[in-house]
Coordinates of C-alpha atoms and ligand atoms in Angstrom, one line a residue:
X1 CA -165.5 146.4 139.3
X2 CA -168.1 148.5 137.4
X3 CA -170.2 144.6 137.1
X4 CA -170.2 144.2 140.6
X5 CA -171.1 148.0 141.6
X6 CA -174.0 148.1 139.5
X7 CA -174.9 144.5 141.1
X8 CA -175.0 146.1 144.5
X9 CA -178.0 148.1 146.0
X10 CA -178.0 151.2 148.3
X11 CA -177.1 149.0 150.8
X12 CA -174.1 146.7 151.0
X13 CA -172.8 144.5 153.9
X14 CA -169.2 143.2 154.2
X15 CA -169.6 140.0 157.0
X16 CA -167.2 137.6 157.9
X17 CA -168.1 133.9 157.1
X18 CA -165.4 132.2 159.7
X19 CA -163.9 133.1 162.4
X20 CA -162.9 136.4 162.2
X21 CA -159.7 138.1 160.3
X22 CA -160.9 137.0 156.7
X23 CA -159.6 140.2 155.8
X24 CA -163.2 142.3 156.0
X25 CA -161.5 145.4 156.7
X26 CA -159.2 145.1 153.1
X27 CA -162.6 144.5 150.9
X28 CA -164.5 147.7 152.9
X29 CA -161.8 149.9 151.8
X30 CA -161.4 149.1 148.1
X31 CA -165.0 149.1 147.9
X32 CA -165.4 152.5 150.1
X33 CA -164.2 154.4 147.1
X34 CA -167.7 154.0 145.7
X35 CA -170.0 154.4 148.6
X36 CA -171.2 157.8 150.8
X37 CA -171.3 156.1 154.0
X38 CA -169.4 153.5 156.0
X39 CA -171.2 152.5 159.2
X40 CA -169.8 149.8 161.5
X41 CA -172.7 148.8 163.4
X42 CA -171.6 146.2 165.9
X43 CA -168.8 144.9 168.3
X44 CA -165.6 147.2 169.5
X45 CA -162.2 147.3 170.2
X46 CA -161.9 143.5 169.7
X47 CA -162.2 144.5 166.5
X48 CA -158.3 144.7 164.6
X49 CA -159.5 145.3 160.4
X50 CA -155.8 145.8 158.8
X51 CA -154.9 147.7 155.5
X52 CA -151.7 148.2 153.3
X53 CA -151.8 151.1 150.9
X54 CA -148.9 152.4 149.1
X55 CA -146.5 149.7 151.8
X56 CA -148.3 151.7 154.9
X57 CA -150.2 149.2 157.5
X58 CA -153.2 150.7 159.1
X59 CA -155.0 149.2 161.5
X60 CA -159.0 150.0 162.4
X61 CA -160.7 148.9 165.8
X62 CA -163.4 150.7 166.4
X63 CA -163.7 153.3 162.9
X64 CA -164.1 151.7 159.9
X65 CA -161.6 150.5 157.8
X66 CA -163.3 152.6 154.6
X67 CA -162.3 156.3 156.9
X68 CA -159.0 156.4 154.8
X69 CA -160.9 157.5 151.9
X70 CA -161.8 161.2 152.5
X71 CA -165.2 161.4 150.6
X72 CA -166.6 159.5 153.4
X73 CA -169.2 160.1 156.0
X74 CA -168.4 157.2 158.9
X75 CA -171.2 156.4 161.1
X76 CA -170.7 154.0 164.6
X77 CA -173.9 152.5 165.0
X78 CA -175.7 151.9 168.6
X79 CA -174.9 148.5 168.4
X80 CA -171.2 149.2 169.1
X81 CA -169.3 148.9 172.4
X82 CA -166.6 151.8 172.5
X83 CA -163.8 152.5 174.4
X84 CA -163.1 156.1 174.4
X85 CA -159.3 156.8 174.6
X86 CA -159.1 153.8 171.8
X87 CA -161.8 155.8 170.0
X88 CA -159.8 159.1 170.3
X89 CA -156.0 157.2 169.7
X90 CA -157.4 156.3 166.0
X91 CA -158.2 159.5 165.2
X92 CA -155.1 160.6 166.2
X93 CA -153.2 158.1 164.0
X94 CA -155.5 159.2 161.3
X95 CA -154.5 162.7 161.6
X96 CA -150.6 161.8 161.7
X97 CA -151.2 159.8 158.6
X98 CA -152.7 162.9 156.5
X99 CA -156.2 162.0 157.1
X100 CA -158.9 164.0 158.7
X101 CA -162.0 162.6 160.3
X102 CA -163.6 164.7 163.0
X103 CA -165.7 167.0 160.3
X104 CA -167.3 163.9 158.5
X105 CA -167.4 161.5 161.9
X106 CA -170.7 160.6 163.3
X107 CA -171.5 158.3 166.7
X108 CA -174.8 157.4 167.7
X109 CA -175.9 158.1 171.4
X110 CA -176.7 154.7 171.8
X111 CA -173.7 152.9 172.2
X112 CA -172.5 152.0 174.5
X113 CA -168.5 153.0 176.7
X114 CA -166.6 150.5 177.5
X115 CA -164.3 151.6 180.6
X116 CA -161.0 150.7 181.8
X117 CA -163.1 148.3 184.7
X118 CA -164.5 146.7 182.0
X119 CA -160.9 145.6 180.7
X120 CA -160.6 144.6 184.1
X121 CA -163.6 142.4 184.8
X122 CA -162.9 140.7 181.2
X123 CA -159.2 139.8 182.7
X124 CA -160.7 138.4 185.9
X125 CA -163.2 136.7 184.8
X126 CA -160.6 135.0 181.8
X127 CA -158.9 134.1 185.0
X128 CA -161.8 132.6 187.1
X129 CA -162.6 130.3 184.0
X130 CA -159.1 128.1 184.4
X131 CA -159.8 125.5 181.8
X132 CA -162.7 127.0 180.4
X133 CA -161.3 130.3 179.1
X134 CA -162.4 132.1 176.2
X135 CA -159.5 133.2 174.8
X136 CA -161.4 137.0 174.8
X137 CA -159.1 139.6 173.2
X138 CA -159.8 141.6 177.0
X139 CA -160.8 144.4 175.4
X140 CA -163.9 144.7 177.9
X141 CA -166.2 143.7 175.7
X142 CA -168.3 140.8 177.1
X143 CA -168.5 143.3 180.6
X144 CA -169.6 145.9 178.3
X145 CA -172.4 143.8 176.3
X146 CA -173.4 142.4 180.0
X147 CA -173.8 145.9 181.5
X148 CA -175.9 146.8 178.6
X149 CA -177.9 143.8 178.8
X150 CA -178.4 144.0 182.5
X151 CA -179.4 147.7 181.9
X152 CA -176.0 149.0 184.2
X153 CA -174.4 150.9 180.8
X154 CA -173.5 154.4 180.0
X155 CA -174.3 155.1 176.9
X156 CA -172.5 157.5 174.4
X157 CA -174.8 160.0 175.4
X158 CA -173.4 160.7 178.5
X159 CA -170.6 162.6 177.1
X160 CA -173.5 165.1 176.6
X161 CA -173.9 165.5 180.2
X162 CA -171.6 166.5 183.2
X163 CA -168.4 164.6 184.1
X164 CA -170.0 165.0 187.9
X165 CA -172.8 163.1 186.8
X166 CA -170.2 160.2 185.4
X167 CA -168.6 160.4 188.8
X168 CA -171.7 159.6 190.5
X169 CA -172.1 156.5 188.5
X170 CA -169.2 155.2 188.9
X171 CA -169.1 155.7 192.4
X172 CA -172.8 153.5 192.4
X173 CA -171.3 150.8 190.5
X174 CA -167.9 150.2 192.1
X175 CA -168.9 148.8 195.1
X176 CA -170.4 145.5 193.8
X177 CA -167.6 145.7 191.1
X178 CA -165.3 145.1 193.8
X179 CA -167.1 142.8 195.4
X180 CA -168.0 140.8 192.8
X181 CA -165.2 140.1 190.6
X182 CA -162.1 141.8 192.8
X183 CA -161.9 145.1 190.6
X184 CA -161.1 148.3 192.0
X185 CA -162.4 151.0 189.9
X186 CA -160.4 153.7 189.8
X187 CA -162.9 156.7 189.9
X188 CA -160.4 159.7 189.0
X189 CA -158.7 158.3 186.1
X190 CA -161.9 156.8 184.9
X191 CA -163.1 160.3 184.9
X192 CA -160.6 161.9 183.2
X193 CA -160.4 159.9 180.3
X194 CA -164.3 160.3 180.1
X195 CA -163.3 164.3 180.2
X196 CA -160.9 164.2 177.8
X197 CA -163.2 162.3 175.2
X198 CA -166.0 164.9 176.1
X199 CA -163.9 168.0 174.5
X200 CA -163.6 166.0 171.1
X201 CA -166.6 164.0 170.4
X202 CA -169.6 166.1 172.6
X203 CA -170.1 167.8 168.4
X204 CA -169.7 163.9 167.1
X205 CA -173.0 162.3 168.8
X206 CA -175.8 161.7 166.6
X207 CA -178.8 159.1 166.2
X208 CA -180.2 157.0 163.9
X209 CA -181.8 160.0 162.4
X210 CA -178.7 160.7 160.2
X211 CA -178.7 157.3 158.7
X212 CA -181.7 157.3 157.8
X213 CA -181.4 160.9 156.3
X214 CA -178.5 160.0 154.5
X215 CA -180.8 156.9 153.0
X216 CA -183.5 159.5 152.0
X217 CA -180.9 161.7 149.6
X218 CA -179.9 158.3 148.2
X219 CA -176.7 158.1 149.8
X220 CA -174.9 154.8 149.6
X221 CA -174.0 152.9 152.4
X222 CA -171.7 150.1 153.2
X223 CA -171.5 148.4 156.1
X224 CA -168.6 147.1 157.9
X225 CA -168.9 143.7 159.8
X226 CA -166.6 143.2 162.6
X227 CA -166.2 140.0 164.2
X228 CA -168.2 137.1 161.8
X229 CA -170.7 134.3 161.5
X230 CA -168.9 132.0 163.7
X231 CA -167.9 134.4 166.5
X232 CA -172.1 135.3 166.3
X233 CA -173.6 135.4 170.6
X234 CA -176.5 133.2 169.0
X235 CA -175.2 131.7 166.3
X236 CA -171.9 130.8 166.7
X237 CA -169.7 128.0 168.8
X238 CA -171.4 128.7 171.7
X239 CA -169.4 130.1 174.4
X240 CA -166.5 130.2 172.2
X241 CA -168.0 133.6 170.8
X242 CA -168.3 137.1 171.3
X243 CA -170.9 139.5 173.1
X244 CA -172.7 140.9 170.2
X245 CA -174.8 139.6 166.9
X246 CA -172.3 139.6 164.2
X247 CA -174.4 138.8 161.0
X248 CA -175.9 140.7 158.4
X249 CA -179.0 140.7 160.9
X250 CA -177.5 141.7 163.4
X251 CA -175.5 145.1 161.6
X252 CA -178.8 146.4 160.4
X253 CA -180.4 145.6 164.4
X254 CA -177.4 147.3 165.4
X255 CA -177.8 150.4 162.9
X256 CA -181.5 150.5 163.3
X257 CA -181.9 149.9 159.7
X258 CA -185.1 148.0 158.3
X259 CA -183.9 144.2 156.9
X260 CA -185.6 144.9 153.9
X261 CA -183.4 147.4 152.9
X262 CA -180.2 144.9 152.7
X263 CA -180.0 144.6 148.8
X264 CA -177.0 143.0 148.7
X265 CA -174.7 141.4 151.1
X266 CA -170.8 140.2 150.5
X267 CA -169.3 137.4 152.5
X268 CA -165.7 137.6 153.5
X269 CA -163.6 134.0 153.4
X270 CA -160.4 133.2 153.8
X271 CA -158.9 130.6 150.8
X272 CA -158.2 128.4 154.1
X273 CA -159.5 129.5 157.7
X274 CA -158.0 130.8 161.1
X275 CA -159.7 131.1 164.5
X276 CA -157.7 133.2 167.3
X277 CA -159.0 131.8 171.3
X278 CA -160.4 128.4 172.4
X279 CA -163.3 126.4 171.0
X280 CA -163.9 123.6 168.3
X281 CA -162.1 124.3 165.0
X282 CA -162.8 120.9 162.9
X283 CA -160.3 121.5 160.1
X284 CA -157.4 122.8 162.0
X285 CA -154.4 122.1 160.4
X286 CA -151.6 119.6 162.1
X287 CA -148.4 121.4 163.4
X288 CA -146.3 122.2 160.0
X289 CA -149.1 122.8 158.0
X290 CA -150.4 125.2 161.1
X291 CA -146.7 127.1 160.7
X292 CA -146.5 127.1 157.4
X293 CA -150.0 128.9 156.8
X294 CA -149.2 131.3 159.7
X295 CA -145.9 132.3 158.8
X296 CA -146.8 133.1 155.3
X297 CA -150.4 134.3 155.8
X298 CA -148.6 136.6 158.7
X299 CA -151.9 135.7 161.5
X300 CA -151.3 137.0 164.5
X301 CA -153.9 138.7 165.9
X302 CA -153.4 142.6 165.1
X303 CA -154.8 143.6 168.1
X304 CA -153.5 141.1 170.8
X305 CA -151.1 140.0 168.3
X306 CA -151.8 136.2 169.0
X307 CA -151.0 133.7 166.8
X308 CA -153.9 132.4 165.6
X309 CA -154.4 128.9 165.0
X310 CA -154.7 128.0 161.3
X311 CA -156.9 125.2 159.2
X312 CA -158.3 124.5 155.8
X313 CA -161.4 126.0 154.5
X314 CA -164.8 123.9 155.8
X315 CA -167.6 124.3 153.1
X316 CA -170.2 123.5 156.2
X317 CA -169.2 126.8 157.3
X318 CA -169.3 128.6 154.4
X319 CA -173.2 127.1 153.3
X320 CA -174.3 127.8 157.5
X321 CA -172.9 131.5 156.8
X322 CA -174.0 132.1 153.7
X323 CA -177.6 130.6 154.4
X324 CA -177.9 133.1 157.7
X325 CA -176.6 136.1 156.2
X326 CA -178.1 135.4 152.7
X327 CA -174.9 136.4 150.8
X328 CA -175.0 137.5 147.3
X329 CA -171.3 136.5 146.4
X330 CA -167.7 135.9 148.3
X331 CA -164.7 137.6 148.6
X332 CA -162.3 134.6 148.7
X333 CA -158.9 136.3 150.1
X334 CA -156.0 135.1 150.6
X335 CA -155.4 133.0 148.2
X336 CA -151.7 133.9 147.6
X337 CA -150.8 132.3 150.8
X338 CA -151.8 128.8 149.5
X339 CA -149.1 129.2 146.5
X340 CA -146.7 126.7 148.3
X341 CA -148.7 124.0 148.8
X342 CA -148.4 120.7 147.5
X343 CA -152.3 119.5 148.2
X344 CA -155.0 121.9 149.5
X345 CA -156.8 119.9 151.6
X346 CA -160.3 121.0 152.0
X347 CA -163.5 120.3 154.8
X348 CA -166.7 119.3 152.4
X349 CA -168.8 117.3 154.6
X350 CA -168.9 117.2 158.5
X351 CA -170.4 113.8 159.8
X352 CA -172.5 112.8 163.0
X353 CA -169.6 112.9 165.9
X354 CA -168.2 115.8 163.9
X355 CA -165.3 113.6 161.7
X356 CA -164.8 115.8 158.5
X357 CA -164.7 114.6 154.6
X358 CA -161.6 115.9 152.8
X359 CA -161.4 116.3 149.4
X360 CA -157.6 117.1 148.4
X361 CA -157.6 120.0 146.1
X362 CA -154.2 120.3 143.9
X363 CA -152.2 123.2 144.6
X364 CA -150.9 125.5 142.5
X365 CA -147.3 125.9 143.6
X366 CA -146.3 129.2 141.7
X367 CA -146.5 132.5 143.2
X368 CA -150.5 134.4 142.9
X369 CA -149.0 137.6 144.3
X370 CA -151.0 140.6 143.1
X371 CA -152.8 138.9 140.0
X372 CA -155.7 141.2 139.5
X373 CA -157.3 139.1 136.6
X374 CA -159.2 135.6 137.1
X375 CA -157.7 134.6 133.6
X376 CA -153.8 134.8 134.7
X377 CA -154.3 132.8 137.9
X378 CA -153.0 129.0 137.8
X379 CA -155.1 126.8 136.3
X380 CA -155.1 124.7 139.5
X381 CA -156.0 128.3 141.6
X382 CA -159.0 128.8 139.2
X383 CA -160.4 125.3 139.7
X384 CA -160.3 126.1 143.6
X385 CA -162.1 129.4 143.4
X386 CA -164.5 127.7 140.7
X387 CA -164.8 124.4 143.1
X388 CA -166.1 127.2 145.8
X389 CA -168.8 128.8 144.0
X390 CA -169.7 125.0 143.1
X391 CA -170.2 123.7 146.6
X392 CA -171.8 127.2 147.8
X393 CA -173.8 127.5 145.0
X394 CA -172.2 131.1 145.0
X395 CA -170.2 133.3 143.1
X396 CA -167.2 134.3 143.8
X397 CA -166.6 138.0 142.8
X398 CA -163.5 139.2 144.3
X399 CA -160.5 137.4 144.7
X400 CA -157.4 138.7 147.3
X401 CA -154.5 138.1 146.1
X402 CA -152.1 139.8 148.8
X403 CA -152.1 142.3 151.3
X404 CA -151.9 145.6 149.3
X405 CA -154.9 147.5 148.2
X406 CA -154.4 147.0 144.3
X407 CA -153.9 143.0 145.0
X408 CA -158.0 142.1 144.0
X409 CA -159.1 140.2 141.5
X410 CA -162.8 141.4 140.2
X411 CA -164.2 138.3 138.8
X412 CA -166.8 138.7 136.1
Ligands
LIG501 P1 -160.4 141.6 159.2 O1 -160.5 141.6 160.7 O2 -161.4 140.7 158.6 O3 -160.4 142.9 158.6 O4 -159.0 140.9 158.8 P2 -157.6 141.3 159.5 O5 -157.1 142.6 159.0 O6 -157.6 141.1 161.0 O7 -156.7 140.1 159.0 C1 -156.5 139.9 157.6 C2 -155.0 140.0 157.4 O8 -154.7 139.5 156.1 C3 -154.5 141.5 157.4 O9 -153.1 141.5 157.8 C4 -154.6 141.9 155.9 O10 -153.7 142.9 155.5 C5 -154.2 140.6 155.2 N1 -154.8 140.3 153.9 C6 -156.1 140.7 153.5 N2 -156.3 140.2 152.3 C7 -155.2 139.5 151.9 C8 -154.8 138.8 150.8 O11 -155.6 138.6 149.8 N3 -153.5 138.2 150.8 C9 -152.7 138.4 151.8 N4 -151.5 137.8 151.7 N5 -153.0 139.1 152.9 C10 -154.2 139.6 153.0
LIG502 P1 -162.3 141.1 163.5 O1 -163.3 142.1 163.3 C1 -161.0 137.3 165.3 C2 -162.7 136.4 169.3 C3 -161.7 136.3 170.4 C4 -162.3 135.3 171.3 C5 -163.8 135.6 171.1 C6 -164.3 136.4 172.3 O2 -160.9 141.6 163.5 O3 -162.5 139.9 162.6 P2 -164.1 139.0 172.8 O4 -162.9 139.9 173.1 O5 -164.9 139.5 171.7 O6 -165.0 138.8 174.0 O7 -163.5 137.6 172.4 O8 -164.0 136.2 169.9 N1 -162.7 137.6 168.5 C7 -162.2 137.7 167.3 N2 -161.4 136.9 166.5 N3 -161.3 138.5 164.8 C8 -162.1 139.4 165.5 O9 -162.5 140.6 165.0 C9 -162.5 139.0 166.8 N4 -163.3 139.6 167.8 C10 -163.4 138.8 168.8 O10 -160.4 135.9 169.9 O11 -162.1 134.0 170.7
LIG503 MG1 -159.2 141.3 162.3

């Protein structure tokens, strides 16, 4: 670990390379024991980052997954969409696990609420789409990101202010909510929920000021990607995304940070690959193989708890991602759900037309299960990790080997 730390600048970014769930949330918090700061700078309560310490499950949405460790300041950056009574139900669950977070937690005004109506519109508008459905997690977010763009958002600011004044927005806007998408906004509890967050988080609200203060005494920062590469509003398979910039860029846009301050920057992957909603997912897996690398890899979606659909890893994917985030190295997790396959099948080319080029990869068929050193892994699970840095032209630096803290391997 101490190799990799010293690698790493004041600076580090954790981003997702596929779709989402590569298991961001696992690396931020064995690596938050050696930063200041964890900012998540983008996205909301789509968000589901899950951890295991000591056989407990925690699950982050909208606070990092890095807040367990009580050293840390956590900072939500302005890109963030956040829904308030998720926002104060974490720090809740916090607090009934032994952990406190309201004297080192720190929002920027600038994001941006997502309310209840937003939930609503999401659901509606899921709805109008028939066959052309997202698959959104309807968690508001898109409605959120479109108010904001449209310049019809309440920031976090307004908690700042009067709940009278929140009133009189809400009464402007639900008119043509109603008329346009069929969703009654319902003023009072909308309100109260807004009044409820005031009391706890009016002490919370900061700006980018405190980041870059923290920068200045030579603090170090990691930030936490939610969403990834894939799932990127420009980027990504277009409309099969989400509302917000999900790369490396688009963390520091949405922390206010300078690019040239990203030293170093760690791409997430899983060993194979999973996508959760619609859209094209060239290496998806046939029916058994699908089961087989859901049941053991346990993906369902820990927010909507969706099954996700399951595939093999795409090296297309992983060269497009690395190539617009400019990673460093990869965290290559999972790998311990692969232990019962015969053949690892794996994407390495994609064709005109999209038809993929396989390259079977032998598996390993013996159980990886909290190995922490490259060394005692399986020949044939070292020749896949090594056959990843060779096709990326990266390395590979840390290795997940199940779901527990403790179960990384540091690779020299
Ligand atoms: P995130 O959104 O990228 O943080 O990932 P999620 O938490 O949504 O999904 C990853 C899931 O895989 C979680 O249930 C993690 O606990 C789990 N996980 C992470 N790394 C590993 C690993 O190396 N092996 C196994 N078996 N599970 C892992
Ligand atoms: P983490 O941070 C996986 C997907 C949704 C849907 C699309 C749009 O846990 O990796 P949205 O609700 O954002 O409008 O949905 O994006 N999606 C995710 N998939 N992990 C996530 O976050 C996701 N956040 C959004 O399933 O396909
Ligand atoms: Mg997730």
């Amino acid at each position: 670990m101490r190799e990799l730390l010293s690698s790493l600048g004041p600076v580090t970014a954790v981003i997702g390379a596929q779709w989402g769930d590569e298991g961001k949330g696992k690396a931020v918090d064995i690596l938050a024991e050696h930063f200041d700061v964890i900012a998540r700078a983008c996205g909301g309560a789509n968000a589901g980052h899950t951890i295991v310490v000591n056989g407990k499950k925690h699950v982050f949405r909208l606070l990092p997954s890095g807040s367990l460790h009580p050293h840390v300041q956590v900072y939500l950056g302005s890109g963030m969409v956040i829904h308030l009574p998720t926002l104060l139900e974490e720090i809740d669950l916090l607090r009934a696990a032994g952990v406190e977070i309201l004297d080192r937690l720190h929002i920027t005004r600038n994001a941006h609420i997502v309310f209840e109506f937003h939930k609503e519109i999401d659901i509606a508008m899921e709805s109008m789409r028939g066959a052309y459905a997202i698959g959104t997690t309807k968690r508001g977010i898109g409605p959120a990101y479109a108010d904001k763009a449209s310049r019809n958002g309440l920031r976090m600011e307004a908690l700042a202010g009067t709940a009278a004044d929140v009133r009189k927005y809400l009464e402007s806007r639900a008119p043509s909510i109603k008329q346009m998408y069929g969703v009654t906004v319902n003023i009072d509890s909308e309100c109260e929920a807004f009044e409820k967050a005031q009391k706890i988080l009016v002490p919370l609200l900061t700006g980018i000021e405190q980041l870059h203060l923290w920068i200045a005494k030579k603090q170090k920062i990691l930030i936490e990607g939610a969403q990834a590469t894939l799932l990127d509003i420009d980027h990504g398979s277009y409309p099969h995304v989400t509302s917000s910039q999900t790369t490396a860029a688009g963390a520091l846009q949405g922390l206010g940070l300078p690019p040239k301050i990203l030293k170093s920057c760690i791409g997430v992957a899983k060993a194979y690959c999973t996508r959760v909603g619609g859209g094209p997912f060239p290496t998806e897996a046939d029916e058994a193989a699908s089961v087989r690398l859901r049941e053991r890899g346990g993906e369902y979606g820990s927010v909507t708890k969706r099954p996700r659909r399951c595939g093999w890893l795409h090296i297309p994917d992983l060269l497009f991602s690395a190539q617009i985030n400019g990673f460093d190295c990869w965290n290559i997790t999972k790998i311990d759900v692969l232990d019962t396959e015969e053949v690892i099948p794996v994407g390495v080319e994609m064709e005109e037309g999209g038809k993929v080029t396989w390259k079977n990869m032998p598996g390993w068929k013996t159980s990886t299960v909290g190995i922490t050193a490259f060394e005692k892994l399986p020949k044939e699970a070292q020749d896949y990790i090594l056959f990843i840095e060779k096709k990326t032209g990266l390395p590979v630096k840390l290795i997940g080997t199940g779901q527990q803290r403790g179960e990384m391997i540091v690779k020299s």
